[in-house]
Amino acid sequence: MTASPFPAYISTRGAAPSTDFVGALLAGMAPDGGLYVPASWPDLQGASGQSASAAARANAILTAFVGDALEADAVARASARLTDRFPGPEATPLVELEPGLFVLELFHGPTAAFKDYAMQMVAVLAEAAMAGRGERLLLVTATSGDTGAAAVRAFGGVDRIDLVVLHPLGRVSPVQRLQMTTTGAANVLNLAVRGDFDDCQRLVKGLLADPGLSADRRVSSVNSINWGRLAGQIPYYASAAGALGSEAGKATYVVPTGNFGDAFAGWGARRMGLPMAGLIAATNRNDALARALDTGVYERATASPTASVSMDVQAPSNFERLVFEASGRDADLTRGLFGDFARDGRVSLPGELLAALRREVSAVSVSEADTAQEIARTWADNGRVICPHTAVALHAARGLDRSGGPVVALSTAHPAKFPEAVEAALGFAPERPPQLEGLEGRTERFETVEPTLEAVLAAIGSR
Ligand SMILES: *Cc1c(COP(=O)(O)O)cnc(C)c1O
């Protein structure tokens, strides 16, 4: 008899063996096509206490999720990155704009977007996992900008791990490209693909399935469905609740949403006992989620480009986790729905499920005009420059009644990452924070490749 892993992770589709934290981290997607969730959600216990530091909260929460799968020391080193790689006493400061209206600033990490927070910790955990197994790991990821930058900064120089990042040539912003291509890390290969983001995603799927590539190493991805990244986003909700103190239980969180990872982390925080009154996913005009909750039909549309580019998502991958939970963990139902969705691009949500989903979250969609207006208003009224993703959330947040408790909009990127959108709204470009200074002066390293698996494999092989 083998001991069952602790804590165990199960697939939302119910047809994969359970695994431990490291198994879920290294696999990304479960072998049955589902997403990993904890077999039972741990309790937050002390992690939302008022005095704890960001690193202490992360350590408590990640320890509960990692359990026996890694040494306690690895989790402590991962959590310490919130102190080492984020300036200031609070990794994610909670700023009050107006009485009862807050922004939770998640962009103070190395690449000035919220993906740094979890990615920095996941890199340490993955390095420890590979050292424990004596194996090498090849991570491949497609990016439209922010994910690749965060991954390069987190995994650059990490032992036993190589990283290949595919971005669409000429379709990421100059700042985003420079963040990926100028670190000089020997274990990172940047590929500029002559194609679009969908080509990059298709090529990553091909790499993950390529038998030659995985013959002598493990091959995986760090995309937004990875359980490690999700677990790593829960601690900042605990930090926000700690900062709000006695008001925390009345707080509504408004989350700028693309793949629904950030918002699902908020759902998880509440599931673990964090005091919270409400959770709202704010999307741009790519509103599949808002339409699903409104009409009961979940339908893939063609992604339409917006100023909040990191949220231009047509089928939010983490929605499957919410469906699984809201259905009372009905894996058969989840498997049926998402199997149909993959085939048809459209499914009707059963009435009972729809009612349950609406009890868990609400969703609103914000237009491009309202996004630009929000950037202008926040500057005029509050003297702060915000990025377009933050503006989507803040616009939705301002529409809420604050008499019942505080409203917290999550702020996911520094405005200087998106200077064009900010300048269009304000007439001036945002100032760069220290971590975005001097990028232009550095040597860039990337290879341009045709959008074929052969070309990408050749680039990886020739290193
Ligand atoms: C990735 C990203 C988002 C969306 O987060 P999801 O977890 O995919 O919903 C929002 N804002 C910024 C700046 C991002 O990079």
GROMACS .gro file of C-alpha atoms in nm, residues 13 37 51 83 87 278 286 294 309 348 460:
model
   11
   13ARG     CA    1  -1.272   1.610  -1.448
   37VAL     CA    2  -0.773   2.157  -0.708
   51SER     CA    3   0.036   4.195   1.224
   83THR     CA    4   1.080   4.047   0.113
   87PRO     CA    5   1.063   4.693  -0.212
  278GLY     CA    6  -1.817   3.984  -0.212
  286ASN     CA    7  -1.387   4.034  -2.397
  294ASP     CA    8  -2.578   3.691  -1.723
  309VAL     CA    9  -0.420   4.357  -2.338
  348SER     CA   10  -2.563   2.609  -2.177
  460ILE     CA   11   1.584   2.461  -2.880
   0.00000   0.00000   0.00000
